[in-house]
Amino acid sequence: MTGNEWLAIGMVGGFFGFLVLGVPVAISLAISGFAFGIMGFGTGLFNLLPARVYGVVTNYTLLALPLFIFMGVMLEKSKLAEELIDVIGHAMGRLKGGMGLAIVIVGVLMGASSGVVGATVVTVGLLSLQPLINRGYDKGVASGVICASGTLGQIIPPSLVLILLADILGESVGTLFAAAMVPGLILAGMLGLYLVLLGIFKPEMVPAIPQDERDALGSRDLLIKIVKVVLPPLALVFAVLGSIVGGIAAPTEAASMGALGALLLALFTGRLSLGVMREVLHDTLITSAMVFFILICAQPFGLAFRGLGGEGLVHAMFEWVPGGDMGNLLFMMGVIFILGFFLEWIEISYIALPMFLPVFLNSGIDMAWLAILVAMNLQTSFLTPPFGWALFFLKGVAPPSVSTTDIYRGVIPFIGIQALALILLFIFPELTSWLPDLIGW
């Protein structure tokens, strides 16, 4: 090994060292990249940096990120999720496990409107965890279904993860959205099926809504509420995704229409006010700035890693892995799963994945399939104790009666379901290619 290759290894170790010390991710990336890059090459290596940063901030595809974030935050802050949970919950109130099913459906809708895991878990947790427990749900089941439904935003389009992966892998956003549609809906269906089976075999864990509560809202009133509350966001999501997948609009154009649609939806339902608008703009700015700051700070890290010969080291590492391309893919998935305990999806997508990507570019592996595998893998790691991000998000808003043990216990069956979905996706790549092939992407 050359001295520069040792520096590449030291740079990765230094990055994790800074994280352990509590230094923010973006700053850790920039410091380790600059420090080890200068040690190896001096300042000349970073002459390319302005062009790399300019490429990030002028990337037309990435412009969709703040627009989709605005769309999701507007639907969240305008209290739409609160009404969705209430209305869909009452619609399924006679069914044992019905409230849990309602949360899965809301998770799909929220995931399809924002794609931000933390926001969905926190919002649904605040609105529904205590009501579920009050209605007799097992604390573990209630916690598990909220965490699992909240992470659907990783795989359900228009997922922010998929937009970033499209840019990294050189695929169109529309292709990845179409590729993710079937696996995402299958996963949501598996979660729903588990709750239905739980209602049949262990009804005491997922009781139906009490009869007197159901009677308080008549069938006609419930139908009117469904039309008013459920159909508008559903139509918005279908319009946005349909225009992208159908090739009518580019992702950025569709995102802008989605943002405008969410604004009009809040206005016409009487939920838009100056205070709500201020909150939405503030949260959109904070989230968008965080994403782009990490992407910009990842540029010196990426330049230094490549310049120091890090790509050659990764290739050599994969040569030791038995099993050919499938062995390499399983190895990468294992590494990404472990990284998901400690890093957020942005860092994994923009730092770890590009390190491994050159190994697969000439292997004949479908990049759209690879992207969906990575997204679903991250989704599973975010659920897995003891470090799953979704578990921390829920614990932060859970009532005192819900312990960390309750949350850990509750997510285990849902981790099994996610793992089964991931295995099915690995065995049947056609699940990702069927819809893109059907529409001619």
XYZ file of C-alpha atoms in Angstrom:
441
model
C 0.000 0.000 0.000
C 1.193 3.505 -0.835
C 1.365 6.390 1.604
C -1.603 8.079 -0.065
C -3.732 4.949 0.330
C -2.954 4.949 4.041
C -4.043 8.600 4.082
C -7.343 7.587 2.403
C -7.977 5.050 5.177
C -6.989 7.641 7.791
C -9.399 10.157 6.241
C -12.352 7.774 6.593
C -11.269 6.980 10.171
C -10.886 10.699 10.901
C -14.415 11.361 9.619
C -15.888 8.786 12.003
C -13.644 10.093 14.788
C -15.078 13.587 14.375
C -18.606 12.138 14.451
C -17.854 10.343 17.730
C -16.639 13.650 19.177
C -19.985 15.234 18.273
C -18.825 17.363 15.339
C -21.664 17.897 12.817
C -21.571 15.611 9.790
C -20.998 18.325 7.192
C -18.115 19.889 9.141
C -16.584 16.443 9.749
C -16.642 15.760 6.009
C -15.067 19.073 5.077
C -12.320 19.000 7.748
C -11.255 15.396 7.098
C -11.362 15.891 3.319
C -9.317 19.095 3.329
C -6.822 17.925 5.982
C -5.930 14.564 4.421
C -6.160 15.889 0.845
C -3.629 18.636 1.629
C -1.367 16.116 3.387
C -1.359 13.981 0.244
C -1.301 16.520 -2.581
C -1.140 20.043 -1.197
C -3.792 22.540 -2.217
C -3.595 21.709 -5.947
C -6.052 18.835 -5.587
C -8.828 21.255 -4.675
C -8.601 23.398 -7.817
C -11.534 21.318 -9.050
C -13.620 22.105 -5.976
C -15.381 25.282 -7.239
C -16.626 23.408 -10.319
C -17.865 20.515 -8.136
C -19.733 22.869 -5.768
C -21.190 24.798 -8.717
C -22.404 21.496 -10.158
C -24.281 20.726 -6.923
C -26.006 24.092 -6.505
C -27.000 24.336 -10.190
C -28.179 20.728 -10.511
C -31.679 20.918 -12.003
C -32.738 17.550 -10.592
C -31.745 18.490 -7.028
C -33.964 21.580 -7.299
C -36.866 19.166 -6.739
C -35.665 18.538 -3.151
C -36.728 21.861 -1.543
C -39.973 21.848 -3.543
C -40.964 18.368 -2.342
C -39.872 19.322 1.193
C -42.160 22.400 1.013
C -45.029 20.210 -0.198
C -44.611 17.748 2.671
C -44.110 20.375 5.374
C -47.181 22.307 4.190
C -49.359 19.185 4.412
C -47.895 18.447 7.855
C -48.171 21.947 9.351
C -51.687 22.477 8.002
C -52.827 19.577 10.286
C -53.857 17.435 7.346
C -52.238 14.312 8.836
C -54.309 14.721 11.991
C -57.565 14.616 10.066
C -56.343 11.814 7.797
C -55.631 9.545 10.777
C -58.989 10.356 12.368
C -61.094 9.867 9.221
C -59.350 6.738 7.880
C -59.296 5.303 11.421
C -63.075 5.727 11.741
C -63.601 4.302 8.241
C -61.844 1.108 9.370
C -63.097 1.323 12.958
C -65.136 -1.900 12.873
C -62.084 -3.928 11.907
C -59.751 -5.234 14.607
C -56.409 -3.650 13.753
C -58.252 -0.981 11.755
C -56.545 1.963 13.457
C -53.174 0.369 12.726
C -54.185 -0.067 9.079
C -55.178 3.605 9.008
C -51.672 4.552 10.181
C -50.107 2.430 7.414
C -52.283 4.205 4.830
C -51.416 7.613 6.307
C -47.741 6.561 6.271
C -48.044 5.842 2.539
C -49.770 9.190 1.896
C -47.346 11.162 4.091
C -44.396 9.346 2.553
C -45.743 10.148 -0.907
C -46.128 13.802 0.038
C -42.901 14.486 1.921
C -40.415 11.607 1.777
C -38.923 12.764 5.108
C -38.768 9.879 7.598
C -38.257 11.944 10.755
C -41.165 14.273 9.989
C -43.581 11.393 9.348
C -42.608 9.377 12.460
C -42.782 12.433 14.727
C -46.071 13.683 13.256
C -47.851 10.315 13.348
C -46.344 9.514 16.772
C -47.584 12.782 18.281
C -51.062 12.372 16.819
C -51.772 8.683 17.243
C -49.570 6.876 19.800
C -51.498 7.965 22.894
C -54.943 7.543 21.229
C -53.964 4.006 20.151
C -52.917 3.111 23.698
C -56.114 4.680 25.084
C -58.142 2.453 22.756
C -56.448 -0.675 24.119
C -53.652 -1.246 21.619
C -50.557 -3.045 22.856
C -47.816 -0.440 23.390
C -45.316 -2.448 21.360
C -47.658 -2.930 18.396
C -48.654 0.761 18.445
C -44.989 1.847 18.515
C -43.960 -0.660 15.844
C -46.644 0.278 13.334
C -45.873 3.993 13.702
C -42.127 3.467 13.185
C -42.624 1.095 10.235
C -45.223 3.335 8.559
C -43.052 6.411 9.098
C -40.112 4.846 7.276
C -42.232 4.141 4.166
C -41.163 7.616 3.043
C -37.776 6.073 2.139
C -39.266 3.930 -0.616
C -42.632 5.488 -1.549
C -42.167 8.111 -4.316
C -41.454 11.014 -4.335
C -38.833 9.909 -1.813
C -35.991 12.383 -1.281
C -33.671 9.357 -1.080
C -34.649 8.299 -4.598
C -34.084 11.803 -5.999
C -30.563 11.832 -4.568
C -29.867 8.257 -5.704
C -31.003 9.152 -9.231
C -28.398 11.917 -9.348
C -25.644 9.634 -7.984
C -26.421 6.589 -10.140
C -27.081 8.532 -13.335
C -30.653 7.275 -13.648
C -33.695 9.436 -14.339
C -35.834 10.336 -11.329
C -38.923 9.088 -13.176
C -37.342 5.655 -13.663
C -36.549 5.287 -9.955
C -40.002 6.526 -8.941
C -41.614 3.975 -11.267
C -39.231 1.237 -10.068
C -40.044 1.951 -6.403
C -43.817 2.015 -6.809
C -44.491 -1.740 -6.833
C -41.998 -2.692 -4.048
C -43.257 0.180 -1.882
C -46.899 -0.810 -2.236
C -46.061 -4.494 -1.667
C -44.271 -3.565 1.565
C -47.210 -1.427 2.723
C -49.551 -4.321 1.873
C -47.419 -6.735 3.923
C -47.570 -4.382 6.917
C -51.348 -4.159 6.552
C -51.707 -7.937 6.204
C -49.731 -8.448 9.430
C -52.115 -6.152 11.308
C -55.168 -7.958 9.882
C -53.721 -11.329 10.936
C -52.924 -9.902 14.364
C -56.566 -8.794 14.623
C -57.695 -12.360 13.827
C -55.313 -14.312 16.056
C -54.595 -11.800 18.861
C -57.544 -9.365 18.801
C -56.832 -8.131 22.334
C -53.626 -6.484 21.047
C -55.375 -4.467 18.291
C -59.025 -3.877 19.329
C -61.571 -2.144 17.127
C -62.708 1.413 17.875
C -65.405 1.296 20.598
C -68.991 1.088 19.293
C -70.140 4.337 20.936
C -67.251 6.243 19.320
C -68.132 4.817 15.912
C -71.823 5.662 16.361
C -70.989 9.296 17.165
C -70.044 9.765 13.494
C -72.794 8.658 11.099
C -72.123 6.861 7.806
C -73.128 9.878 5.725
C -70.935 12.255 7.730
C -68.035 9.817 7.469
C -68.423 9.572 3.688
C -68.444 13.369 3.379
C -65.311 13.586 5.528
C -63.551 10.969 3.393
C -64.306 12.985 0.256
C -63.179 16.244 1.865
C -60.125 15.002 3.767
C -58.736 11.939 1.956
C -59.401 12.584 -1.722
C -57.647 15.990 -2.117
C -54.175 14.887 -0.901
C -54.623 11.588 -2.751
C -55.401 13.481 -5.961
C -52.395 15.754 -5.373
C -50.030 12.806 -4.917
C -51.400 10.997 -7.982
C -51.140 14.174 -10.078
C -47.513 14.757 -9.058
C -46.353 11.144 -9.430
C -48.489 10.507 -12.490
C -47.023 13.507 -14.324
C -43.467 12.285 -13.565
C -43.981 8.583 -14.274
C -46.132 9.343 -17.317
C -43.445 11.596 -18.772
C -45.711 14.656 -18.806
C -43.460 16.740 -16.548
C -39.882 16.637 -15.309
C -39.491 15.897 -11.573
C -38.610 19.502 -10.781
C -41.646 20.804 -12.689
C -43.914 18.256 -11.002
C -42.420 19.180 -7.601
C -43.232 22.846 -8.178
C -46.829 21.939 -9.059
C -46.963 19.743 -5.945
C -45.777 22.621 -3.770
C -48.388 24.926 -5.328
C -51.060 22.241 -4.945
C -50.270 21.774 -1.239
C -50.468 25.540 -0.758
C -53.855 25.746 -2.496
C -55.101 22.700 -0.579
C -54.285 24.379 2.733
C -55.864 27.628 1.518
C -59.155 26.120 0.322
C -59.572 24.023 3.465
C -59.132 27.093 5.664
C -55.894 25.852 7.266
C -53.540 28.432 5.747
C -52.538 31.376 7.906
C -49.579 33.718 8.199
C -48.268 31.707 11.167
C -48.536 28.390 9.285
C -46.827 29.913 6.229
C -43.989 31.241 8.385
C -43.481 27.805 9.995
C -43.566 26.030 6.639
C -41.027 28.369 5.044
C -38.756 28.174 8.110
C -38.793 24.355 8.244
C -38.344 24.077 4.463
C -35.357 26.424 4.603
C -33.730 24.575 7.520
C -34.181 21.109 5.964
C -33.118 22.201 2.464
C -30.070 24.081 3.801
C -29.025 21.009 5.816
C -29.248 18.746 2.753
C -27.337 21.080 0.439
C -24.719 21.973 3.071
C -23.928 18.267 3.486
C -23.787 17.800 -0.299
C -21.389 20.753 -0.659
C -19.160 19.612 2.220
C -19.055 16.116 0.725
C -17.240 17.476 -2.354
C -13.757 17.976 -0.771
C -14.142 14.568 0.908
C -14.971 12.889 -2.400
C -12.158 14.658 -4.245
C -9.600 13.712 -1.604
C -10.774 10.087 -1.387
C -10.534 9.636 -5.141
C -7.245 11.529 -5.415
C -5.626 9.508 -2.622
C -6.468 6.239 -4.352
C -9.453 5.272 -2.218
C -11.344 3.843 -5.201
C -8.506 1.385 -5.849
C -8.672 0.276 -2.215
C -12.414 -0.336 -2.484
C -11.900 -2.378 -5.662
C -9.215 -4.444 -3.915
C -11.533 -4.989 -0.945
C -14.313 -6.271 -3.194
C -11.897 -8.649 -4.944
C -11.561 -10.509 -1.634
C -15.321 -11.053 -1.415
C -16.424 -14.458 -2.762
C -19.505 -14.961 -4.910
C -18.870 -12.601 -7.810
C -21.267 -9.723 -8.430
C -23.969 -11.107 -6.127
C -21.417 -11.585 -3.348
C -20.226 -7.998 -3.835
C -23.808 -6.751 -3.747
C -24.575 -8.631 -0.521
C -21.373 -7.300 1.043
C -22.253 -3.701 0.098
C -25.783 -4.118 1.424
C -24.393 -5.370 4.745
C -22.036 -2.390 5.037
C -24.825 0.082 4.199
C -27.149 -1.604 6.717
C -24.560 -1.132 9.497
C -23.814 2.451 8.432
C -27.548 3.148 8.644
C -27.290 2.784 12.443
C -24.902 5.735 12.667
C -25.368 7.942 9.602
C -28.407 9.512 7.978
C -29.466 8.612 4.456
C -27.898 11.749 2.941
C -24.379 10.875 4.126
C -24.731 7.210 3.124
C -26.116 8.098 -0.304
C -23.579 10.790 -1.125
C -20.461 9.441 0.643
C -20.589 5.662 1.131
C -22.457 4.686 -2.049
C -20.117 6.539 -4.477
C -17.188 4.639 -2.908
C -18.795 1.307 -3.865
C -20.444 2.372 -7.121
C -17.478 1.923 -9.526
C -17.417 -1.796 -8.636
C -20.939 -2.243 -10.057
C -20.947 0.145 -13.019
C -19.572 -2.406 -15.521
C -21.064 -5.498 -13.876
C -24.365 -5.484 -15.773
C -26.408 -4.949 -12.585
C -29.530 -2.842 -13.154
C -28.878 0.490 -11.439
C -32.598 1.091 -10.781
C -32.812 -2.263 -8.961
C -29.655 -1.392 -7.010
C -31.145 1.973 -5.984
C -34.375 0.428 -4.673
C -32.411 -2.254 -2.790
C -30.329 0.475 -1.120
C -33.412 2.545 -0.242
C -35.250 -0.425 1.282
C -32.091 -1.541 3.094
C -31.727 1.906 4.686
C -35.389 1.779 5.626
C -34.810 -1.504 7.479
C -31.679 -0.260 9.260
C -33.552 2.852 10.456
C -35.957 0.495 12.260
C -33.416 -1.858 13.828
C -32.519 -1.608 17.548
C -30.530 -0.347 19.293
C -29.555 2.566 17.010
C -32.443 2.831 14.517
C -33.199 6.485 13.777
C -36.978 5.946 13.666
C -36.886 4.513 17.203
C -35.161 7.635 18.547
C -37.617 9.893 16.703
C -40.590 8.084 18.254
C -39.088 7.927 21.743
C -38.659 11.704 21.624
C -42.431 12.247 21.307
C -43.765 9.142 23.113
C -45.687 9.529 26.396
C -43.815 8.500 29.583
C -45.837 5.272 29.808
C -44.127 3.973 26.628
C -40.648 2.681 27.466
C -37.711 2.145 25.134
C -38.199 -1.607 25.676
C -41.807 -1.310 24.420
C -40.575 0.365 21.236
C -37.769 -2.161 20.670
C -40.138 -5.085 21.292
C -42.777 -3.633 19.002
C -40.590 -3.084 15.948
C -39.160 -6.636 15.805
C -42.059 -8.172 13.775
C -41.992 -5.186 11.419
C -38.229 -5.587 10.919
C -38.954 -9.199 9.931
C -41.551 -7.992 7.397
C -39.109 -5.425 5.970
C -36.385 -8.077 5.740
C -38.781 -10.439 3.936
C -39.695 -7.667 1.466
C -35.984 -6.981 0.904
C -35.311 -10.687 0.246
C -38.228 -10.834 -2.223
C -36.854 -7.773 -4.003
C -33.392 -9.364 -4.150
C -34.740 -12.649 -5.558
C -37.197 -11.008 -8.003
C -35.584 -7.929 -9.651
C -38.649 -7.868 -11.946
C -40.548 -6.133 -9.133
C -38.551 -2.985 -9.919
C -38.372 -3.342 -13.694
C -42.018 -4.229 -14.439
C -43.543 -0.732 -14.219
C -40.660 1.136 -15.946
C -40.770 -1.427 -18.775
C -44.555 -1.158 -19.000
C -44.491 2.620 -19.471
C -41.374 2.527 -21.674
C -38.811 4.201 -19.418
